[in-house]
PDB file of C-alpha atoms in Angstrom:
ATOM      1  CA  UNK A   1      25.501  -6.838  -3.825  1.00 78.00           C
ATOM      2  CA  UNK A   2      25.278  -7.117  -0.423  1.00 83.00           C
ATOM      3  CA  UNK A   3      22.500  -5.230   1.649  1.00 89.00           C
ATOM      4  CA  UNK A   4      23.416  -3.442   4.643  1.00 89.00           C
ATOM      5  CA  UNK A   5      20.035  -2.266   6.075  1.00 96.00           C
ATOM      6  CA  UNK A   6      16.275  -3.149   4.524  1.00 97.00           C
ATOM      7  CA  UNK A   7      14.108   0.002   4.844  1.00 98.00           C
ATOM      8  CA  UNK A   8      10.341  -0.380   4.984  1.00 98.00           C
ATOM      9  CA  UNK A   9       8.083   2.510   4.150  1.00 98.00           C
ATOM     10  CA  UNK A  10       4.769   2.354   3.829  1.00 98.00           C
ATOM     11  CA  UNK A  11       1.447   3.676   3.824  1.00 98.00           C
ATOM     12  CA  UNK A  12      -1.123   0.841   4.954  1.00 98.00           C
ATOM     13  CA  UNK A  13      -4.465   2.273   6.731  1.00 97.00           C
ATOM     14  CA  UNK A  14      -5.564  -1.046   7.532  1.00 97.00           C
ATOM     15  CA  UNK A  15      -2.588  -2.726   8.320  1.00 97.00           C
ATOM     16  CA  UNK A  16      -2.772  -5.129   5.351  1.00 98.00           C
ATOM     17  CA  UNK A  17       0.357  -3.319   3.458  1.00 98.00           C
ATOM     18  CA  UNK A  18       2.372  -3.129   6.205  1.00 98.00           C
ATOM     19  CA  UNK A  19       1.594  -7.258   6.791  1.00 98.00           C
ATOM     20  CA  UNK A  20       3.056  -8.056   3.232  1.00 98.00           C
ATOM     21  CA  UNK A  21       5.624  -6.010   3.334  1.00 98.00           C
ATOM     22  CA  UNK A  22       7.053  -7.421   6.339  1.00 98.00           C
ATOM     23  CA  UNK A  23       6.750 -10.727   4.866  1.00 97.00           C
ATOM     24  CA  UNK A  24       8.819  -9.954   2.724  1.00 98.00           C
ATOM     25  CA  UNK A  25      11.213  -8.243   4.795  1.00 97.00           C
ATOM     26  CA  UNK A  26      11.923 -10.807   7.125  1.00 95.00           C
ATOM     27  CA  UNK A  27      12.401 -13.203   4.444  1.00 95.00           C
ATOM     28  CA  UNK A  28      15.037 -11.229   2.897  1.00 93.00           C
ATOM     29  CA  UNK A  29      16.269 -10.811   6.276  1.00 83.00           C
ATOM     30  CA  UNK A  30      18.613  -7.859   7.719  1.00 88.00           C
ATOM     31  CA  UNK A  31      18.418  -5.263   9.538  1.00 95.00           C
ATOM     32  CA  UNK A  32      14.671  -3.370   9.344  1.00 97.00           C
ATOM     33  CA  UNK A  33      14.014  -0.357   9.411  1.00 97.00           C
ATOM     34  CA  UNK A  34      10.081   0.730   9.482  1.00 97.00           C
ATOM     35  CA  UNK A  35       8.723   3.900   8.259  1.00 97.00           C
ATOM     36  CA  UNK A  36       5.102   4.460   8.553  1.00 97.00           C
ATOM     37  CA  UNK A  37       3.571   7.118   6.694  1.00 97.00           C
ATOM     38  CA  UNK A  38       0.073   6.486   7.638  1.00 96.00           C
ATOM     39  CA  UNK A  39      -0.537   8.947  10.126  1.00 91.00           C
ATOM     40  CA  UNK A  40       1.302  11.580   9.515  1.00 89.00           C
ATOM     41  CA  UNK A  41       4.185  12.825   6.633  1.00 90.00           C
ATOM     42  CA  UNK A  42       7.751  12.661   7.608  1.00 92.00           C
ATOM     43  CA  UNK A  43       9.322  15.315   9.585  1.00 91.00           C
ATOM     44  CA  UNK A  44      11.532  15.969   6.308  1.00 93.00           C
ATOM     45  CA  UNK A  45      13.391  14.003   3.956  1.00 96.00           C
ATOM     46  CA  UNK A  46      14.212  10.275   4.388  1.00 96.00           C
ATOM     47  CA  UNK A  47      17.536   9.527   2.508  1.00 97.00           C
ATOM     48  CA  UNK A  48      18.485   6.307   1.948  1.00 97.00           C
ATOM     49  CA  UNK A  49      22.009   5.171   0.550  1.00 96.00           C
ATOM     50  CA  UNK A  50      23.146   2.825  -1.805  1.00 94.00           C
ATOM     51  CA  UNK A  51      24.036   0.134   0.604  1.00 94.00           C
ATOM     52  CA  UNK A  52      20.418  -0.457   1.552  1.00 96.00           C
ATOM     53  CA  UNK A  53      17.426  -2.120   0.635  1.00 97.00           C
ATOM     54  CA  UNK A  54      14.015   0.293  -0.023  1.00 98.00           C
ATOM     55  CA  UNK A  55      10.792  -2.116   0.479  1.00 98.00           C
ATOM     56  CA  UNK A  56       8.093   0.729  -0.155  1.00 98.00           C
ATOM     57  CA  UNK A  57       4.630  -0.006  -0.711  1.00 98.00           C
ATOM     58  CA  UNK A  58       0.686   1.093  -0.312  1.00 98.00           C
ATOM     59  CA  UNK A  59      -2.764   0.084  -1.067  1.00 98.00           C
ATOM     60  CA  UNK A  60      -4.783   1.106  -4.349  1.00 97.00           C
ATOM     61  CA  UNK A  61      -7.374   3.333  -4.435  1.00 96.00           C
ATOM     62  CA  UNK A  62      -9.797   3.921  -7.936  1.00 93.00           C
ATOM     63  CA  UNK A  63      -6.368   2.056  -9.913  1.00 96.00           C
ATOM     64  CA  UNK A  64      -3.984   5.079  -8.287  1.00 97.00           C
ATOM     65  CA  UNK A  65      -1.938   5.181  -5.249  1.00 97.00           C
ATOM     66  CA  UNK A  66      -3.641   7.532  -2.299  1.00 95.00           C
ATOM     67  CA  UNK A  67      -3.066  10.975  -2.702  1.00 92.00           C
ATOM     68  CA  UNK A  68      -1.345  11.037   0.893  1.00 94.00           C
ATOM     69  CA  UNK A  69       0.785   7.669   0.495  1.00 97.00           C
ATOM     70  CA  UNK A  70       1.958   9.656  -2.537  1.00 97.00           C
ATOM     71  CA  UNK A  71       3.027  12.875  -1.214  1.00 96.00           C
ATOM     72  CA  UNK A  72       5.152  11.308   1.713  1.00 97.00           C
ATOM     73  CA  UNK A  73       7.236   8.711  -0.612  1.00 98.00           C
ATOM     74  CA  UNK A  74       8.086  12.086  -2.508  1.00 98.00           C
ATOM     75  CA  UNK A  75       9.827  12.788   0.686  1.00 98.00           C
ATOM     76  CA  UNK A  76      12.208   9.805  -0.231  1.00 98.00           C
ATOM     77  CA  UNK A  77      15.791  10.126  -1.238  1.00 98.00           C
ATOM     78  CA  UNK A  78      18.215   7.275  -2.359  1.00 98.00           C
ATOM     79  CA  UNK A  79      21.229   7.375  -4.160  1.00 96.00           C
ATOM     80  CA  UNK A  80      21.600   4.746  -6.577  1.00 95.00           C
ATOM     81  CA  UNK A  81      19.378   2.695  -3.739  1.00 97.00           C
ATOM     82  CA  UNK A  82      17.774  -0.670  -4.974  1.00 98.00           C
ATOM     83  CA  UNK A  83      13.583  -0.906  -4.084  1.00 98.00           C
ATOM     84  CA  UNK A  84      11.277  -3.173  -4.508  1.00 98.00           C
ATOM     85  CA  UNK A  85       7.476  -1.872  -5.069  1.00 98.00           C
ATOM     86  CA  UNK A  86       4.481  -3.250  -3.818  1.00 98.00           C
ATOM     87  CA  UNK A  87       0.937  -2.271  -4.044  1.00 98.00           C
ATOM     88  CA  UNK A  88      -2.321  -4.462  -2.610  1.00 98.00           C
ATOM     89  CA  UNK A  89      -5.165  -4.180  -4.203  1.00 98.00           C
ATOM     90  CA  UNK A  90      -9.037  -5.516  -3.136  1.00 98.00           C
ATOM     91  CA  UNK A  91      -9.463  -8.157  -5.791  1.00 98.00           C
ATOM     92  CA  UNK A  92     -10.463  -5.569  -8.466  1.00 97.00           C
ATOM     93  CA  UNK A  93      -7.563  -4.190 -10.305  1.00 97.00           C
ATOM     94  CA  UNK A  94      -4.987  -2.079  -9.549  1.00 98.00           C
ATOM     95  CA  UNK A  95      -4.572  -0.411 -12.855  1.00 97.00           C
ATOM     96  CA  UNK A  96      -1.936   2.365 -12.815  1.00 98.00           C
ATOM     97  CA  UNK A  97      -0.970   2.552  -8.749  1.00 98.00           C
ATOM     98  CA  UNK A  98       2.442   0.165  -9.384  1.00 98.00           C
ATOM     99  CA  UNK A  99       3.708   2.022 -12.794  1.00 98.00           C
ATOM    100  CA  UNK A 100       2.809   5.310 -10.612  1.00 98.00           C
ATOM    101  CA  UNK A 101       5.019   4.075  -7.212  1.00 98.00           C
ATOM    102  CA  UNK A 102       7.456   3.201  -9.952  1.00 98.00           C
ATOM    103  CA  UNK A 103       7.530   6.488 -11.459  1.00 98.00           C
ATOM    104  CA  UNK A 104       7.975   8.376  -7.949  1.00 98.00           C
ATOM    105  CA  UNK A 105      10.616   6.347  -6.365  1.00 98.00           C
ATOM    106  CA  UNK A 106      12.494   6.457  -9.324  1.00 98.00           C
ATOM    107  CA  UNK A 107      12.861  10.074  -9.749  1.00 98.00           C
ATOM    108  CA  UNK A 108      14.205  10.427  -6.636  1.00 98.00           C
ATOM    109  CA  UNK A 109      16.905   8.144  -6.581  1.00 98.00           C
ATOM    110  CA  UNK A 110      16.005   4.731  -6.188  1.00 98.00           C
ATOM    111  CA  UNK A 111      16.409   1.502  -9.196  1.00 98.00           C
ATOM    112  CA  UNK A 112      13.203  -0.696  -9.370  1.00 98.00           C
ATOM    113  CA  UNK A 113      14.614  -4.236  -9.067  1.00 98.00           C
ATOM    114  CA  UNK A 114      11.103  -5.798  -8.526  1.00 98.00           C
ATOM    115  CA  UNK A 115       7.817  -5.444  -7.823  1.00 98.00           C
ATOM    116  CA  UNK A 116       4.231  -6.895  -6.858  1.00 98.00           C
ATOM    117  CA  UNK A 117       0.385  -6.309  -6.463  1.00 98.00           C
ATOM    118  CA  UNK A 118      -0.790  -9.010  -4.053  1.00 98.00           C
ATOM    119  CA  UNK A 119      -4.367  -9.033  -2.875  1.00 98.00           C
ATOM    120  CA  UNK A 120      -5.650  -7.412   0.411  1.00 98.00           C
ATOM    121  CA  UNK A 121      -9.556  -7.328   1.689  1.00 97.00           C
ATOM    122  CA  UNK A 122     -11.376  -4.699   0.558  1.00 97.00           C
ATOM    123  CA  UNK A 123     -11.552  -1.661   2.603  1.00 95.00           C
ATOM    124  CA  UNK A 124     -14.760  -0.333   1.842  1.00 96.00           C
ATOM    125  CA  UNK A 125     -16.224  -3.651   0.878  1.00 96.00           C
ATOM    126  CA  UNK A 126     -14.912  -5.918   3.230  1.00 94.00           C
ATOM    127  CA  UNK A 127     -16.683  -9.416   2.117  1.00 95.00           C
ATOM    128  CA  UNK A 128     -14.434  -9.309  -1.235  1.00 97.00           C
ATOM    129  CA  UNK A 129     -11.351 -10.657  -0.764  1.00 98.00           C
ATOM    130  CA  UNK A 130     -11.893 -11.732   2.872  1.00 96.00           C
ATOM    131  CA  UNK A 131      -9.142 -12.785   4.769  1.00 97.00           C
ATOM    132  CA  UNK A 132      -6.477 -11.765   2.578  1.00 98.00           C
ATOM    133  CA  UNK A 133      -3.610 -11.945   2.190  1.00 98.00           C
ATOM    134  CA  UNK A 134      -4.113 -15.596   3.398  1.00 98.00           C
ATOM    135  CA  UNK A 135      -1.475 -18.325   3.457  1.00 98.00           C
ATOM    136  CA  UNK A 136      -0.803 -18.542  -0.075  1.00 98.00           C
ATOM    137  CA  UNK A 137      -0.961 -14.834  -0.038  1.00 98.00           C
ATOM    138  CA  UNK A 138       1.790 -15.046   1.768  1.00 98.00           C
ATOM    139  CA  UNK A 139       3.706 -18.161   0.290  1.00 98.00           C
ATOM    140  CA  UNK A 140       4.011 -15.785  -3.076  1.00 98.00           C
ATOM    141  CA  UNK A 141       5.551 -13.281  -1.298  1.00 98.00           C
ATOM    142  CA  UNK A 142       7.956 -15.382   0.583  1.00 98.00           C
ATOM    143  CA  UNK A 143       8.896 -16.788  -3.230  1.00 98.00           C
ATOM    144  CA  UNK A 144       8.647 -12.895  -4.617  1.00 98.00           C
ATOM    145  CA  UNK A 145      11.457 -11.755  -1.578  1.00 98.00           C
ATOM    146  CA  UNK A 146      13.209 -14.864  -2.402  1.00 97.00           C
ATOM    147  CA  UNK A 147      13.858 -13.950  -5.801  1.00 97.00           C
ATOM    148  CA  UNK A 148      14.466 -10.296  -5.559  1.00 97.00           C
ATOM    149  CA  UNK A 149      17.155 -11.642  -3.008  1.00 96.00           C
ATOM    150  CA  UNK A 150      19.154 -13.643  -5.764  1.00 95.00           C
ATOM    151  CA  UNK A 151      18.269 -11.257  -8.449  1.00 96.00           C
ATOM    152  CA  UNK A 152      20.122  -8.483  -5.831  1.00 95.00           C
ATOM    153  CA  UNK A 153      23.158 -11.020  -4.908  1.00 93.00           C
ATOM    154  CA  UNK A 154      24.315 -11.839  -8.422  1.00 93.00           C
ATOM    155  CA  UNK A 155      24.109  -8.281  -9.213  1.00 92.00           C
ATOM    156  CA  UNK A 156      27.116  -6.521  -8.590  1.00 89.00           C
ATOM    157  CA  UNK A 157      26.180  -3.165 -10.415  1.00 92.00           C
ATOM    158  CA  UNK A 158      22.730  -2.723 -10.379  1.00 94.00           C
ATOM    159  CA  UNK A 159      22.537   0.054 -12.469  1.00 91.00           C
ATOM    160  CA  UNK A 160      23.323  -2.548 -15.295  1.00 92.00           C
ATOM    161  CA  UNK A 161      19.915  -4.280 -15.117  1.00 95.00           C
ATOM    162  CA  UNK A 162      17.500  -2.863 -17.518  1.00 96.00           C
ATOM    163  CA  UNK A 163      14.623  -0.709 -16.730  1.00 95.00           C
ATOM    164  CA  UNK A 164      11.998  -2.468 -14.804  1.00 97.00           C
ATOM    165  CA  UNK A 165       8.399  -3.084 -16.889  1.00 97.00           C
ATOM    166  CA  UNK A 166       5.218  -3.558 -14.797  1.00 97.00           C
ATOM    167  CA  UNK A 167       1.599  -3.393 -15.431  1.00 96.00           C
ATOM    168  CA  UNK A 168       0.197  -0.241 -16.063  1.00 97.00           C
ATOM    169  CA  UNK A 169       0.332   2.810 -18.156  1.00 96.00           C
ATOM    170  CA  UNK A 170       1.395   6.497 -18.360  1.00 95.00           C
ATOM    171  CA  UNK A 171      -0.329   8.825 -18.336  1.00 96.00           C
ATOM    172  CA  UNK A 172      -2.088   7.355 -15.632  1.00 96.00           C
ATOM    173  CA  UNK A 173      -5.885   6.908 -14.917  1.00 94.00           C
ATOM    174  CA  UNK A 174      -7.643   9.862 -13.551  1.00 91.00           C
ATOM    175  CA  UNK A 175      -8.168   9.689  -9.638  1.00 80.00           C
ATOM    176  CA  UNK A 176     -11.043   9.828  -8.113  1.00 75.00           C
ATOM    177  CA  UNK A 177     -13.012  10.536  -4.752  1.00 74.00           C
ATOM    178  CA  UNK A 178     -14.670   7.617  -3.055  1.00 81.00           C
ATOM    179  CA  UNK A 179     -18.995   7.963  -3.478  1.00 83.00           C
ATOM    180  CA  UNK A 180     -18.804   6.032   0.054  1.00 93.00           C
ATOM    181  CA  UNK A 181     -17.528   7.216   3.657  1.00 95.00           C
ATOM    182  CA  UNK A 182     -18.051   5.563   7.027  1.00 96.00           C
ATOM    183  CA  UNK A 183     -19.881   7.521   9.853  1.00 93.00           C
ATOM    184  CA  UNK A 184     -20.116   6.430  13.524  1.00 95.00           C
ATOM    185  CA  UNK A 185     -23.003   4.792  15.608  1.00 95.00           C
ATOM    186  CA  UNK A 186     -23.632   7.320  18.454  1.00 95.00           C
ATOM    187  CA  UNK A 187     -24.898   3.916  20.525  1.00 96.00           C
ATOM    188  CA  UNK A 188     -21.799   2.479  20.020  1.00 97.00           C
ATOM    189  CA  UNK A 189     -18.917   5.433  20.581  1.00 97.00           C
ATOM    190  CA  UNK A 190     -17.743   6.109  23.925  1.00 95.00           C
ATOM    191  CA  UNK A 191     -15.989   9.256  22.865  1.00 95.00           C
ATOM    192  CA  UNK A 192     -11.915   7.741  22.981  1.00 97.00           C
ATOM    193  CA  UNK A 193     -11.371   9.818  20.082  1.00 97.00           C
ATOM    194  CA  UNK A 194      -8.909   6.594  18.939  1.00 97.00           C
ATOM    195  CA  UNK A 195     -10.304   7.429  14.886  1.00 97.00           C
ATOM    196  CA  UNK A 196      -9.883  11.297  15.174  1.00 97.00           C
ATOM    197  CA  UNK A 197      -5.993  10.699  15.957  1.00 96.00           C
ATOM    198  CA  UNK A 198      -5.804   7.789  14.072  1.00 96.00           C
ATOM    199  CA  UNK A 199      -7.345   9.624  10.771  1.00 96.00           C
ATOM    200  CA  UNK A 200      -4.399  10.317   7.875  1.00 95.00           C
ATOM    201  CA  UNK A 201      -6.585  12.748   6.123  1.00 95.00           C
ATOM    202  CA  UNK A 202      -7.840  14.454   9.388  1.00 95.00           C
ATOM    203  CA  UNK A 203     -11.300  14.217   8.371  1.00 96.00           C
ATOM    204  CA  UNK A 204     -13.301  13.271  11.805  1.00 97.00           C
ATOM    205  CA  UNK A 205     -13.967  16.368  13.753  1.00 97.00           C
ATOM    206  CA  UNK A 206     -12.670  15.823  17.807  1.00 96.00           C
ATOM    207  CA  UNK A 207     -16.502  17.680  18.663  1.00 96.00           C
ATOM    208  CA  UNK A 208     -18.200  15.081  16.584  1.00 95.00           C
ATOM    209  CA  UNK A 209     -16.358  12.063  16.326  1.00 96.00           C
ATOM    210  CA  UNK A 210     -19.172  10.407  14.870  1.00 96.00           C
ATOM    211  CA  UNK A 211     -19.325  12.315  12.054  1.00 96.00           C
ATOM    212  CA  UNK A 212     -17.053  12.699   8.604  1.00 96.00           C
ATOM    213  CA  UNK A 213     -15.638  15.300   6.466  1.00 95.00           C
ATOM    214  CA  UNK A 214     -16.451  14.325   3.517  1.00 93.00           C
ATOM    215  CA  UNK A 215     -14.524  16.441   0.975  1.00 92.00           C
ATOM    216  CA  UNK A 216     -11.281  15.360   3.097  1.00 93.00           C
ATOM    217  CA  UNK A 217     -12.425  11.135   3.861  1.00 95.00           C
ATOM    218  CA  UNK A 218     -10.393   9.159   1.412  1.00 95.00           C
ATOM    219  CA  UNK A 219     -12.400   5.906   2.296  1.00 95.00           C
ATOM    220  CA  UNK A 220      -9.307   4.134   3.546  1.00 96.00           C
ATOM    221  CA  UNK A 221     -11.140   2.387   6.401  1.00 96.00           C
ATOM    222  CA  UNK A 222      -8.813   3.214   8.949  1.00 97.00           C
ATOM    223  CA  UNK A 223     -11.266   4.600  11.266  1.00 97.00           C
ATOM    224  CA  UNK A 224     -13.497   0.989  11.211  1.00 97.00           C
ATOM    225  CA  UNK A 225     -10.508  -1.444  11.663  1.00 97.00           C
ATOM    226  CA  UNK A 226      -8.993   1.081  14.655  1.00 97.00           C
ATOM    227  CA  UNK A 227     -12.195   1.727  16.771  1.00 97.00           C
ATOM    228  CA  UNK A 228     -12.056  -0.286  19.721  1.00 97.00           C
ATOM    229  CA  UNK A 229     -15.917  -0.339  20.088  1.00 96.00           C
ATOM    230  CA  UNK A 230     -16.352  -1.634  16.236  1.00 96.00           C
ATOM    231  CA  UNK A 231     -18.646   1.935  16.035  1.00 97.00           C
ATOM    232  CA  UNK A 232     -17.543   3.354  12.476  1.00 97.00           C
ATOM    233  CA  UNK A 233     -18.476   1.720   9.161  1.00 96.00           C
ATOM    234  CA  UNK A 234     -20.358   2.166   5.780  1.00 96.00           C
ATOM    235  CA  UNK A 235     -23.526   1.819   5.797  1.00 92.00           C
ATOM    236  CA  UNK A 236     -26.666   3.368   3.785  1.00 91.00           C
ATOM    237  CA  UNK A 237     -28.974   1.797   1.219  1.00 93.00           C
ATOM    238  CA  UNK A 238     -26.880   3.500  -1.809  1.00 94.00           C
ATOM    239  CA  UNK A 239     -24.095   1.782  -0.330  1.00 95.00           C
ATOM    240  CA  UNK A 240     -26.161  -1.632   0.245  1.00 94.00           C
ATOM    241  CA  UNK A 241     -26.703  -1.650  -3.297  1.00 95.00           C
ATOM    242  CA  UNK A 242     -23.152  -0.852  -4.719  1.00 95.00           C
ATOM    243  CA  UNK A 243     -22.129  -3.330  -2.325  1.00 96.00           C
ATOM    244  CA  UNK A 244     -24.326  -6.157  -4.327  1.00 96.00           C
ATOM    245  CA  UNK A 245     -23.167  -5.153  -7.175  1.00 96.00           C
ATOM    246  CA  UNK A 246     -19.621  -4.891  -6.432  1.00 97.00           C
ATOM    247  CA  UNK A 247     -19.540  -8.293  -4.873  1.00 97.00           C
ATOM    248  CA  UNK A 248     -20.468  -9.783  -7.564  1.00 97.00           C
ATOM    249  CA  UNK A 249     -18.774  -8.601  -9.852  1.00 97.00           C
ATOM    250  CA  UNK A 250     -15.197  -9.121  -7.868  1.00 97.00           C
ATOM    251  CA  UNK A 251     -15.719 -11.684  -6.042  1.00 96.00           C
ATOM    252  CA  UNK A 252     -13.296 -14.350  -7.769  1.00 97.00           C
ATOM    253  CA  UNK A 253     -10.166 -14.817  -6.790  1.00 98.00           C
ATOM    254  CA  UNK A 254      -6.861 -12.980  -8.531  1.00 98.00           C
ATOM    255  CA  UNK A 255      -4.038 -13.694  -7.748  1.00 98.00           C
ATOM    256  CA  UNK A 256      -0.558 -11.562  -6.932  1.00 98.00           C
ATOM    257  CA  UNK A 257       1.505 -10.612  -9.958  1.00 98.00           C
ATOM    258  CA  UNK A 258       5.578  -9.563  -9.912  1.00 98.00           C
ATOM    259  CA  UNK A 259       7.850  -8.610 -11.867  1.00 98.00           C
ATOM    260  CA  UNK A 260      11.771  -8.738 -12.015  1.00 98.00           C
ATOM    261  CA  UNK A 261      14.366  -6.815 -13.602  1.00 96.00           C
ATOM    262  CA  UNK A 262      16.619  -8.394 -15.475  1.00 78.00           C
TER     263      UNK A 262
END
C-alpha cells in the first residue's frame, strides 16, 4: 500500500517518546503530521483515514500506559488505518503498556502492523538507562521503520495480515500511583511558572510553584527536564534509598523488542 500522510501522536513528558518516534518517522519518510498530547487532550476527535500511516506511542509507567496518554489516544479514530505502536520504557520492564496501546487503538479503528518497546532514561531515576535512546537506540529503530515499511508495501490489503501478538497480557497489571514526586528548590525558582503550564496532570499550584499535588503528580518528570533554572527534582532520604536499590537492580542494559504482523 502506499502511504499518503504519516501521523505522529504521542504522549512523551520528557521528550524521549517523541525522539523515537520521529526516528522512525523520518525514516519511513512522508508527509508528518505531529500530534502532541502531552499538555493538554485534543480539542475533539482526531480521525485518521485509511490512506495514512498512525505512529502512536508513550512512555510506561508501573508496566501500564499513563492514565492521561490513555484517555487522549481514545480520542483517535481511523478507518481501516495501519499503526505502528511504540512504548519506551526505563530499563525495567514494560509489562502490559504495549498489549494495552494495542488494545485501544484497535478498537477504534486502526490495524496493528508493528510494534516496539525501546529503552528511554528513567524519569524518576535518571542514572538508569542514561543517555538513552543512544545511537544504537536509534539504529534499531531505523531497522524497526525499515521493516514496517516493506511489511506495509507488499501489503496490498492489510486487513489480510493476521492479528498482531506482542508482549504482554490481558487483563492487564493493576496501575499504580508513583511513592515519589519532585518538589521545587525555593533558592533556585525565579517564579516563570514554565512547570505550572507545562504540567499534563495540572498538579503544581501557580501560588506555589514550588510545591506538588500529590494525589494529581503522575511522576512523569516533566516539570525537572522543562525548568529552565534546573529547580524541580526528587529528592528525600526515602527516595535516596529506593534510588540504591532501584539502580541496582536495573541497571543492565535491555534492549528494544518489535514485533511484526505477518
Amino acid at each position: 500500500m502506499i502511504i499518503k500522510d504519516i501521523h505522529l501522536v504521542y504522549f512523551s513528558a520528557t521528550y524521549t517518546t517523541r525522539k523515537v518516534l520521529r526516528g522512525i518517522a523520518h525514516t519511513i519518510e512522508g508527509n508528518i503530521v505531529e500530534h502532541d498530547v502531552t499538555d493538554a487532550l485534543p480539542f475533539g476527535n482526531i480521525t485518521i483515514g485509511a490512506d495514512s500511516l498512525l505512529i502512536i506511542g508513550a512512555p510506561v509507567y508501573a508496566g501500564r500506559l499513563p492514565r492521561r496518554a490513555a484517555e487522549a489516544f481514545k480520542m483517535l479514530r481511523g478507518s481501516s488505518t495501519p499503526a505502528i505502536a511504540v512504548c519506551v520504557y526505563g530499563n525495567r520492564d514494560y509489562d502490559d503498556a504495549l498489549v494495552e496501546l494495542q488494545d485501544i487503538i484497535e478498537e477504534r479503528g486502526f490495524k496493528t502492523v508493528a510494534a516496539g518497546a525501546f529503552i528511554g532514561r528513567h524519569c524518576i531515576f535518571p542514572t538508569v538507562a542514561g543517555g538513552r535512546p543512544d545511537d544504537a537506540d536509534m539504529l534499531k529503530a531505523d531497522d524497526f521503520a525499515r521493516k514496517s515499511l516493506n511489511l506495509l508495501r507488499q501489503t496490498d490489503d492489510i486487513s489480510q495480515l493476521p492479528r498482531l501478538t506482542v508482549k504482554g497480557n490481558r487483563p492487564y497489571k493493576q496501575g499504580g500511583a508513583s511513592t515519589f514526586t519532585p518538589v521545587g528548590d525555593v533558592s533556585k525558582c525565579d517564579g516563570c511558572m514554565t512547570c505550572v503550564g507545562k504540567c499534563p496532570m495540572e498538579a503544581i499550584p501557580a501560588d506555589a510553584p514550588c510545591t506538588t499535588i500529590a494525589d494529581r503528580c503522575i511522576a512523569c518528570g516533566r516539570c525537572v527536564v522543562v525548568c529552565p533554572q534546573g529547580a524541580r527534582g526528587f529528592g528525600g532520604e526515602a527516595y535516596k534509598g529506593f534510588e540504591a536499590k532501584f539502580t541496582a537492580a536495573f541497571s543492565q542494559r535491555r534492549e528494544p523488542e518489535t514485533f511484526f504482523a505477518g
